[in-house]
mmCIF file of C-alpha atoms in Angstrom:
data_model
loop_
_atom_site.group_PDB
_atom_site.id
_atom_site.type_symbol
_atom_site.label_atom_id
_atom_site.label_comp_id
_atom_site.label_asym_id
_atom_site.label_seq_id
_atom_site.Cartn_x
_atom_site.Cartn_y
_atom_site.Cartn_z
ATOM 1 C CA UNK I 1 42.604 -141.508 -168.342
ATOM 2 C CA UNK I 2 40.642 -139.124 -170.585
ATOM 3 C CA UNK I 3 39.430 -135.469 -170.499
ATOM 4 C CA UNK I 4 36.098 -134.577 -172.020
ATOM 5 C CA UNK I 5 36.392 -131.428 -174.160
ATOM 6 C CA UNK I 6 32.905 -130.115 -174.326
ATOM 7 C CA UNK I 7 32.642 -130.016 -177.843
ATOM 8 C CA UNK I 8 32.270 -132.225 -180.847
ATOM 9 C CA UNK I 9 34.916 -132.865 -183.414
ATOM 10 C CA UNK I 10 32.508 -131.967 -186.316
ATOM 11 C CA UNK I 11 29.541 -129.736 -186.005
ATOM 12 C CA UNK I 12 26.173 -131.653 -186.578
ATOM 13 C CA UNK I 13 23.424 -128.926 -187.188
ATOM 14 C CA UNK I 14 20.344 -130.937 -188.733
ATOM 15 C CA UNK I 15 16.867 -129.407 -188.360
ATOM 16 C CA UNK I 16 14.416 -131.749 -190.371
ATOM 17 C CA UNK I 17 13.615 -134.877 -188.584
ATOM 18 C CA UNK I 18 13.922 -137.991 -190.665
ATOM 19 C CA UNK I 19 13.381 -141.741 -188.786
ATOM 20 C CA UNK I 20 14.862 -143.459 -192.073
ATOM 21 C CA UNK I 21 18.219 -141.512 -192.017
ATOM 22 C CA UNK I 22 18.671 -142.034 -187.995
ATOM 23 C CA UNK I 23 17.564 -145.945 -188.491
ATOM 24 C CA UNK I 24 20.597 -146.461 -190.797
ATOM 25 C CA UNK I 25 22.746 -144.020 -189.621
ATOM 26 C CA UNK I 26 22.629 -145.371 -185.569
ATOM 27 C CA UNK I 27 24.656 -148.691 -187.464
ATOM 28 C CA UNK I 28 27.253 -146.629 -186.699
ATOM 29 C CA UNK I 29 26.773 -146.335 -183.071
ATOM 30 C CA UNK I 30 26.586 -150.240 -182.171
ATOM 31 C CA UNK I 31 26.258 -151.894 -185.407
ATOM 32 C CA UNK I 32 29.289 -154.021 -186.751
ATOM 33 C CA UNK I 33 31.625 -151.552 -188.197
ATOM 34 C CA UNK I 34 30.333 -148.553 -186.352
ATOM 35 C CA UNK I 35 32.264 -146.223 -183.823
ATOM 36 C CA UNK I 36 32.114 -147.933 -180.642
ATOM 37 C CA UNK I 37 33.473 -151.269 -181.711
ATOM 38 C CA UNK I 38 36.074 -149.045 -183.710
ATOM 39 C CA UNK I 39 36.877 -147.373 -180.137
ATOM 40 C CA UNK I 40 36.966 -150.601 -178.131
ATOM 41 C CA UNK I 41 38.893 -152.493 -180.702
ATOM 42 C CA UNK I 42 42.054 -150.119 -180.386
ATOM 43 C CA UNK I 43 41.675 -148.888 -176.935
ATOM 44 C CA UNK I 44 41.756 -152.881 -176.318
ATOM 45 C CA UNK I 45 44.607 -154.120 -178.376
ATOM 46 C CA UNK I 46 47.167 -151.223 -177.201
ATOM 47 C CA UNK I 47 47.764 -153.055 -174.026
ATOM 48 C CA UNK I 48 49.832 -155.989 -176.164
ATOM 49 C CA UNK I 49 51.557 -153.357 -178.167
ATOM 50 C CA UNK I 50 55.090 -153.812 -177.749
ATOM 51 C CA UNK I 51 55.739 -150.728 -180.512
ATOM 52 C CA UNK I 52 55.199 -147.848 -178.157
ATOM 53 C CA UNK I 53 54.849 -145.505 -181.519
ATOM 54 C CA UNK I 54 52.307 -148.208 -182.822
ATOM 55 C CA UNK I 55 50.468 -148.262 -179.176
ATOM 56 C CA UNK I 56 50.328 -144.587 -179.076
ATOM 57 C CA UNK I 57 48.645 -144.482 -182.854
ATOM 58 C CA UNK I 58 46.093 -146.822 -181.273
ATOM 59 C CA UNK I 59 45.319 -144.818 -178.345
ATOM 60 C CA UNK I 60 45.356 -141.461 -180.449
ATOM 61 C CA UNK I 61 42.607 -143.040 -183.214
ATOM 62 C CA UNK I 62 40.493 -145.109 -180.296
ATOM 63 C CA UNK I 63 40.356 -141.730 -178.720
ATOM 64 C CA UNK I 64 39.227 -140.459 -181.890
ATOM 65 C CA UNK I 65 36.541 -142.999 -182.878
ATOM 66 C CA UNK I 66 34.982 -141.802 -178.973
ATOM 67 C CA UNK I 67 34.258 -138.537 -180.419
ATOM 68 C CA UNK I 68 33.436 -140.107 -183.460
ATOM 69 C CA UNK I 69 30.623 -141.827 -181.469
ATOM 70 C CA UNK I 70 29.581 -138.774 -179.892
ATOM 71 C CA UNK I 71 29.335 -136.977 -183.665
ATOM 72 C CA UNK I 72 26.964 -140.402 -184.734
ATOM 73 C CA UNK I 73 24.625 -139.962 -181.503
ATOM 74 C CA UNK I 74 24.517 -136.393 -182.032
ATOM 75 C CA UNK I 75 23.146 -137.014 -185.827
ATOM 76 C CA UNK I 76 21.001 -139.599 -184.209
ATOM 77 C CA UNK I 77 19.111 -137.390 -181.975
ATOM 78 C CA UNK I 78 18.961 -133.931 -184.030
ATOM 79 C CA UNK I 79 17.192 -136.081 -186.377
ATOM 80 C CA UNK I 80 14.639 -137.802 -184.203
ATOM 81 C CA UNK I 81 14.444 -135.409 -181.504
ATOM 82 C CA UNK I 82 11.250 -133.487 -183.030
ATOM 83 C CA UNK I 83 9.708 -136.766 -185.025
ATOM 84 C CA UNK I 84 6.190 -136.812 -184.355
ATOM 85 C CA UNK I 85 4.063 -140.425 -183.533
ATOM 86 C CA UNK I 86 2.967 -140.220 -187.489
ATOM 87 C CA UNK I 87 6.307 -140.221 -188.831
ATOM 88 C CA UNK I 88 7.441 -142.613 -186.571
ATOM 89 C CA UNK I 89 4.951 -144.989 -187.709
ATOM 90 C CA UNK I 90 5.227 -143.881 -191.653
ATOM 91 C CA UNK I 91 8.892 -144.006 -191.562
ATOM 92 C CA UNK I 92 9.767 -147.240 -190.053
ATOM 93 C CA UNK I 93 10.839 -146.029 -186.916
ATOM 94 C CA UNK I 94 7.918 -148.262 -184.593
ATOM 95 C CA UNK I 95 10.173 -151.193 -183.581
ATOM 96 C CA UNK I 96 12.819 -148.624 -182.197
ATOM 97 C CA UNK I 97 10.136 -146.655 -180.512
ATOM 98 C CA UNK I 98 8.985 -149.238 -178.397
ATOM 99 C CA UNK I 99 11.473 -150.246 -176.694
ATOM 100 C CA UNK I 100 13.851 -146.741 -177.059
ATOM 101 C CA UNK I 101 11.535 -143.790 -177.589
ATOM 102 C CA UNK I 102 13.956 -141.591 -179.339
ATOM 103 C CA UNK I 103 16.818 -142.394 -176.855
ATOM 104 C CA UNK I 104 20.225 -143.377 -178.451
ATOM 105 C CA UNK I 105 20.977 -146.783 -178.153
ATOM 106 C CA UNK I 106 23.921 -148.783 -179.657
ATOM 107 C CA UNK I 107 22.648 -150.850 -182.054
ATOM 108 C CA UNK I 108 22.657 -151.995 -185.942
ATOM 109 C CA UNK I 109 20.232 -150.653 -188.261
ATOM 110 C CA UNK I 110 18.552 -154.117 -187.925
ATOM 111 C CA UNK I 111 18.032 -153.603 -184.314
ATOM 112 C CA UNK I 112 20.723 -156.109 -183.382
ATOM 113 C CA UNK I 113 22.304 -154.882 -180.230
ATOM 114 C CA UNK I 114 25.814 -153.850 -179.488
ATOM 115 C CA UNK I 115 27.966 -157.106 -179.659
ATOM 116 C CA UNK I 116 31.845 -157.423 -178.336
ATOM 117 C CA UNK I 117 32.327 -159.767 -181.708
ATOM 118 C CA UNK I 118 32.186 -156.893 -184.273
ATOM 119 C CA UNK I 119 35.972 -156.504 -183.000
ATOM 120 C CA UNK I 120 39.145 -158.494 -182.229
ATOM 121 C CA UNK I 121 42.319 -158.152 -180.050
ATOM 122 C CA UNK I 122 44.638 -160.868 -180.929
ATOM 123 C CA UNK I 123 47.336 -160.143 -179.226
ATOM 124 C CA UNK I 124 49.489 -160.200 -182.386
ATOM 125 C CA UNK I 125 50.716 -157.067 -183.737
ATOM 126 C CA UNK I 126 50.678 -157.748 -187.155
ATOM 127 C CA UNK I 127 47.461 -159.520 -186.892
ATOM 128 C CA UNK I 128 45.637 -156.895 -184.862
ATOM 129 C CA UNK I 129 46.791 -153.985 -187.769
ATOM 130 C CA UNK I 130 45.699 -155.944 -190.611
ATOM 131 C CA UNK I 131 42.279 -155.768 -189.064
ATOM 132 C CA UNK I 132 42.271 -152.585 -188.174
ATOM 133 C CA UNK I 133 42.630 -152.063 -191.615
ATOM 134 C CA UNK I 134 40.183 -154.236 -192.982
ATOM 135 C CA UNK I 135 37.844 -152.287 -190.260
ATOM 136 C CA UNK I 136 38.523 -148.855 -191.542
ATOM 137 C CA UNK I 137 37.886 -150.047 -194.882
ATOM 138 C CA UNK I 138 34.175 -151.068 -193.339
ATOM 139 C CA UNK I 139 33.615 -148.515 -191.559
ATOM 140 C CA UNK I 140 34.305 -146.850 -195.196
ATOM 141 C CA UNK I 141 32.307 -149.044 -196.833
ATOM 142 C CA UNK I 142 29.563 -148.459 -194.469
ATOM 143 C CA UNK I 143 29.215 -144.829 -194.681
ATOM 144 C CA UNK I 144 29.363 -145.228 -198.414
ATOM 145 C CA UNK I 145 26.264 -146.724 -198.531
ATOM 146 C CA UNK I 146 24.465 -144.511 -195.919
ATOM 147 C CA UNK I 147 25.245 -141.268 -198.308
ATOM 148 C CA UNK I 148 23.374 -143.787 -200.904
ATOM 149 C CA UNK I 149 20.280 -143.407 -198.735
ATOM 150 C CA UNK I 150 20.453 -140.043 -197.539
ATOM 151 C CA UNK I 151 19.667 -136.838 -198.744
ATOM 152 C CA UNK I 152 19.497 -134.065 -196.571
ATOM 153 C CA UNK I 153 22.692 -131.692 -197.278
ATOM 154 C CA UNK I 154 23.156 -131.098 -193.136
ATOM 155 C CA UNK I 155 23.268 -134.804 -192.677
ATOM 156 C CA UNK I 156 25.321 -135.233 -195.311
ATOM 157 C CA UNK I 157 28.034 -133.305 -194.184
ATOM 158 C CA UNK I 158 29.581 -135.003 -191.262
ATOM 159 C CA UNK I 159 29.355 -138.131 -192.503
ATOM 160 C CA UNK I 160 31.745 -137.317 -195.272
ATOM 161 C CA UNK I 161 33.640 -135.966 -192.887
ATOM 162 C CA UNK I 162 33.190 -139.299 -191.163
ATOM 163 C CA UNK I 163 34.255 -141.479 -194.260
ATOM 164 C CA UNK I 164 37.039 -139.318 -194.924
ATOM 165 C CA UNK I 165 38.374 -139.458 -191.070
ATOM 166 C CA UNK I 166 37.784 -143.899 -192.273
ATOM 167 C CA UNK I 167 40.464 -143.098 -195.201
ATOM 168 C CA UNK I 168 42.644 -141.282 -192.611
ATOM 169 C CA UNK I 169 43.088 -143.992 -190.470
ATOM 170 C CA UNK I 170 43.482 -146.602 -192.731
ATOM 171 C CA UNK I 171 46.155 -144.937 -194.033
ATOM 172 C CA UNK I 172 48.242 -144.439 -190.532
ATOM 173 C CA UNK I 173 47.645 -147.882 -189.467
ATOM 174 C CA UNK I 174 49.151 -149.118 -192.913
ATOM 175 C CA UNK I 175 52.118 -147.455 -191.568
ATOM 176 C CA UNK I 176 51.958 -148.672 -188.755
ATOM 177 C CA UNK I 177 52.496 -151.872 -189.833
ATOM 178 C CA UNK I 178 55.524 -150.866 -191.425
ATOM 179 C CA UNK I 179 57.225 -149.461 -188.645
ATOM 180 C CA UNK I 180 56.530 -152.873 -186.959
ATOM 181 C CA UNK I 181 57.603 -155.262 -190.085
ATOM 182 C CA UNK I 182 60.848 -152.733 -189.710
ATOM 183 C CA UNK I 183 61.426 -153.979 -186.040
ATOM 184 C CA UNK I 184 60.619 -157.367 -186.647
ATOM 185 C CA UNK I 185 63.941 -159.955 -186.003
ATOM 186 C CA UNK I 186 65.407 -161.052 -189.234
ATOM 187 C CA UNK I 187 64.932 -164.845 -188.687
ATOM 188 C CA UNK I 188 61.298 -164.278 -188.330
ATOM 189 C CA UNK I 189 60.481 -164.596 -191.741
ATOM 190 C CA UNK I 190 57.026 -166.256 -191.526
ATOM 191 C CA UNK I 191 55.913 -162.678 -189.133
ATOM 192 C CA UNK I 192 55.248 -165.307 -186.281
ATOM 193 C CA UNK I 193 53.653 -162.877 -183.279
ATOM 194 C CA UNK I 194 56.463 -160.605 -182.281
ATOM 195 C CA UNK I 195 54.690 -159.626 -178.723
ATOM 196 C CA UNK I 196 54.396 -163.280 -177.652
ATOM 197 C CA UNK I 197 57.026 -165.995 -176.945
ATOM 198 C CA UNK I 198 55.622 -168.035 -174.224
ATOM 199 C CA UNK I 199 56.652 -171.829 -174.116
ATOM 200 C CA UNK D 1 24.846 -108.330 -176.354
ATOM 201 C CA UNK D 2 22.979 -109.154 -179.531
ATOM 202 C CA UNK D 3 21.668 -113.357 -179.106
ATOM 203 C CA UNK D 4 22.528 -115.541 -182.110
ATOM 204 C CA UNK D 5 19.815 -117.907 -181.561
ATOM 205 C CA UNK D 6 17.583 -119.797 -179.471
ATOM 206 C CA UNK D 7 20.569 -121.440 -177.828
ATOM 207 C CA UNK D 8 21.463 -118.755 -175.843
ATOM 208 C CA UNK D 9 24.762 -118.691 -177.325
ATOM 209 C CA UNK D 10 26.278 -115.331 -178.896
ATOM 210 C CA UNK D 11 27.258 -115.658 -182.788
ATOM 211 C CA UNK D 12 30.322 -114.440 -181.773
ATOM 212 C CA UNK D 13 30.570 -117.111 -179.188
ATOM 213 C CA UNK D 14 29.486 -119.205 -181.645
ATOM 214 C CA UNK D 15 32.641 -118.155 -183.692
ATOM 215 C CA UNK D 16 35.366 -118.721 -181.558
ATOM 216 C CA UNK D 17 33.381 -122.027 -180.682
ATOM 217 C CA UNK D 18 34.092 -123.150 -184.118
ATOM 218 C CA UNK D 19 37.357 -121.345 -184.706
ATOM 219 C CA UNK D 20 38.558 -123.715 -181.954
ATOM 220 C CA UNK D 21 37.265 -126.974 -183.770
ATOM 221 C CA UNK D 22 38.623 -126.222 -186.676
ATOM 222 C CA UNK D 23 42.343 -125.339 -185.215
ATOM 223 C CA UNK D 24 41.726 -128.542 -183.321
ATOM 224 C CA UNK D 25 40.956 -130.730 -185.929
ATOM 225 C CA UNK D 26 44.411 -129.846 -187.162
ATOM 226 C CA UNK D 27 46.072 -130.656 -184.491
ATOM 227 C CA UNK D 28 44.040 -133.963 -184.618
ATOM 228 C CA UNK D 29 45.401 -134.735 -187.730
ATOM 229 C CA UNK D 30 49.035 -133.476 -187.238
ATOM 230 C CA UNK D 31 48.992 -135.429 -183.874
ATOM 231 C CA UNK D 32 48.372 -139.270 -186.161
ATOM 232 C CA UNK D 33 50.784 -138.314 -188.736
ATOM 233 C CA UNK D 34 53.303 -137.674 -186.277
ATOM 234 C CA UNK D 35 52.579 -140.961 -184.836
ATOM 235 C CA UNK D 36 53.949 -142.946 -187.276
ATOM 236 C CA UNK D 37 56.552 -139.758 -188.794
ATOM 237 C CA UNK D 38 57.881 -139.060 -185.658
ATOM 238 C CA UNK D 39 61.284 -137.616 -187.109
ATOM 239 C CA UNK D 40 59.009 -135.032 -189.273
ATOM 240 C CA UNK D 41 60.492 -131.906 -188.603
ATOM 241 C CA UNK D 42 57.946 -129.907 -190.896
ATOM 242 C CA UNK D 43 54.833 -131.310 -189.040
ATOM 243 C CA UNK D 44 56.890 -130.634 -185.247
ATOM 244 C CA UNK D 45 56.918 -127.329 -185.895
ATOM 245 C CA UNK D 46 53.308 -127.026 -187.608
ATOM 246 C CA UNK D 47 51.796 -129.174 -184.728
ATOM 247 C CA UNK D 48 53.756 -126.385 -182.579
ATOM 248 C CA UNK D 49 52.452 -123.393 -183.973
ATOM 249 C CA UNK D 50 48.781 -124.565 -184.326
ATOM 250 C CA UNK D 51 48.779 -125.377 -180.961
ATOM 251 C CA UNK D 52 49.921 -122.470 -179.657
ATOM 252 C CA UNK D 53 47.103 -120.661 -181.384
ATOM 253 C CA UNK D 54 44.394 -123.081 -180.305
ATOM 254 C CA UNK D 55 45.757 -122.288 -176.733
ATOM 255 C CA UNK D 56 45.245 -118.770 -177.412
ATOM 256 C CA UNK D 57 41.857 -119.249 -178.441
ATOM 257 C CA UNK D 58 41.236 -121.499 -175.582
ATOM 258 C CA UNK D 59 42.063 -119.087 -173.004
ATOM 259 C CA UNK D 60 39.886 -116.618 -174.602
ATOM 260 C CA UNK D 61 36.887 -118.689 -174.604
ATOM 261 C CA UNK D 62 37.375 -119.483 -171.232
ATOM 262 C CA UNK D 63 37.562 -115.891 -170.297
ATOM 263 C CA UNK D 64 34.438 -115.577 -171.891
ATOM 264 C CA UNK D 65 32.288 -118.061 -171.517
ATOM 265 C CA UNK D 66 33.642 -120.615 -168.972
ATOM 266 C CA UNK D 67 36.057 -123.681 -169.878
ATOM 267 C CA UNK D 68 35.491 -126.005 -172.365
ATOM 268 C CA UNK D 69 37.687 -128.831 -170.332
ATOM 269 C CA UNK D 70 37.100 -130.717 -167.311
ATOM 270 C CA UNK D 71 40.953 -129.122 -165.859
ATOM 271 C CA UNK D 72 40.401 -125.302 -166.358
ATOM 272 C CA UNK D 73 37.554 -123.379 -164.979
ATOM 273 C CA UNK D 74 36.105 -119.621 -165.887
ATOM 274 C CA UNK D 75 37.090 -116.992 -164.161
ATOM 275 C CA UNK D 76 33.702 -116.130 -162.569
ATOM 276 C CA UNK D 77 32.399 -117.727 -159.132
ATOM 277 C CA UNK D 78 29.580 -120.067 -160.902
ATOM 278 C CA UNK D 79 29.890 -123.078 -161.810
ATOM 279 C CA UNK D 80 28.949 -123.339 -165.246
ATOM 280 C CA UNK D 81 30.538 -126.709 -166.698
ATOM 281 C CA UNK D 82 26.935 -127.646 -167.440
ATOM 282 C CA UNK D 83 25.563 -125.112 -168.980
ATOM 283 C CA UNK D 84 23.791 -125.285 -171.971
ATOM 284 C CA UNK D 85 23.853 -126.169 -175.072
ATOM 285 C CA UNK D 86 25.825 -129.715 -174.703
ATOM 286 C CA UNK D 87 27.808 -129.858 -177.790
ATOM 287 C CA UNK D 88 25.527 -132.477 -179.037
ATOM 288 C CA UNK D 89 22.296 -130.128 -178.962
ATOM 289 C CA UNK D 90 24.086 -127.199 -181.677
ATOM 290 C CA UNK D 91 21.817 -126.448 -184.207
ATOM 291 C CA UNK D 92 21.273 -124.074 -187.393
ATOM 292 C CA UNK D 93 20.383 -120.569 -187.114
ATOM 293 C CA UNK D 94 23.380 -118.920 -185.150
ATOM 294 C CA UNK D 95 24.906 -122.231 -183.351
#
């Protein structure tokens, strides 16, 4: 189960409202390399785990990409909270408006909504940490090009703590891997799944 | 009690608030590394000591100000789990 701790990971303290900055930003909520497919994808695949160090590294990060969510919606609404119905319509923001107001929903920049095939779980060890790799490097990826379209200083804050947390992880799950290909048997030379043998 | 902004929330409040993220965000760390260096003596006994200070700050906040997790609760009779600001509402000039 989980505990909520009644504070965020990374203080968010924006004042100036900007509709451009929460448009791209809220990728990161529900778009396709943003925090709650990072959260599902590893809170999924732990179940077929068979490393328990490995299945505890994916509980510990998909923990951390929930309160990595939390730090996105919180961005999200400091910066639309006080928009008015001129800069919604000057900066872009009318297609979200109608159907959202300022509520946070998860969705890409484009609008697309939240979709269960931003992520995998395979079911093969190896398999699943080579794309949790590749999907730290997006999520990296990602938030490089939001601080290309962003300015304010207080927005850019967390989300370089946000990239950094991307380098992090990438990082441990390349280990990860390691301590699997360590426990792999010796005869299985091609890395054939190690957590299924089914006939 | 002097008010730190339109939060309600004391700066020095405010203070330990952030003391506590900061102490936690090394355990956060400390606790991934030791996921995958789980024979690391050095980061055992860092991960020990930081958490025993983050306790420390966590029982004074409570004291204070009511519990920041769902398992503790303040020491006075109300019930004040909800109250304001949710962490997701901080905000520049004292917060």
């Amino acid at each position: 189960m989980w505990e909520y701790e009644k504070r965020l990971q990374y203080p968010v303290k924006i004042s100036r409202p900007d509709a451009r900055a929460a448009k791209v930003i809220l990728s990161q909520y529900g778009g396709p390399d943003g925090e709650l497919g990072a959260s599902l994808r590893y809170l999924s695949q732990r179940f077929a785990m068979p490393d328990a160090r490995v299945a505890g590294l994916l509980t510990d990060i998909g923990t951390e990409e929930l309160a990595h969510l939390e730090i996105i919606g919180a961005i999200v609404r400091q910066l639309t909270r006080n928009l008015t119905i001129e800069q919604i319509k000057q900066q872009g923001f009318d297609p979200y408006f109608v159907d959202h107001t300022v509520g946070v929903y998860p969705a890409s920049a484009a609008g697309v909504p939240f979709n269960a095939s931003y992520l995998q779980s395979k079911g093969d060890p190896i398999t699943d940490m080579f794309e949790n790799m590749a999907a730290e490097q997006k999520a990296r990826t990602t938030y490089d090009n939001i601080l290309k379209l962003v300015d304010d200083p207080d927005v850019i804050d967390p989300i370089r703590f946000l990239r950094e947390r991307e380098i992090v992880h990438f990082q441990r799950f390349g280990e990860g891997l390691g301590l699997l290909r360590e426990n792999l048997n010796c005869k299985n030379y091609y890395q054939y799944n190690p957590a299924y043998r089914g006939r | 009690m002097l008010m730190g902004c339109s939060c309600g929330n004391t700066r020095e409040q405010n203070a330990l608030y952030e003391e506590i993220g900061m102490i936690s965000f090394v355990a956060d760390e400390l606790r991934l590394y030791l996921d995958t260096h789980p024979d690391c003596r050095e980061a055992h006994s860092m991960m020990c000591e930081y958490l025993a200070q983050r306790s420390a700050l966590m029982n004074e906040y409570r004291e204070k100000y009511g519990s920041l997790e769902g398992y503790e609760i303040g020491h006075g009779s109300e019930w004040t789990w909800n109250d304001p600001p949710m962490p997701w509402e901080m905000r520049e000039g004292g917060c």
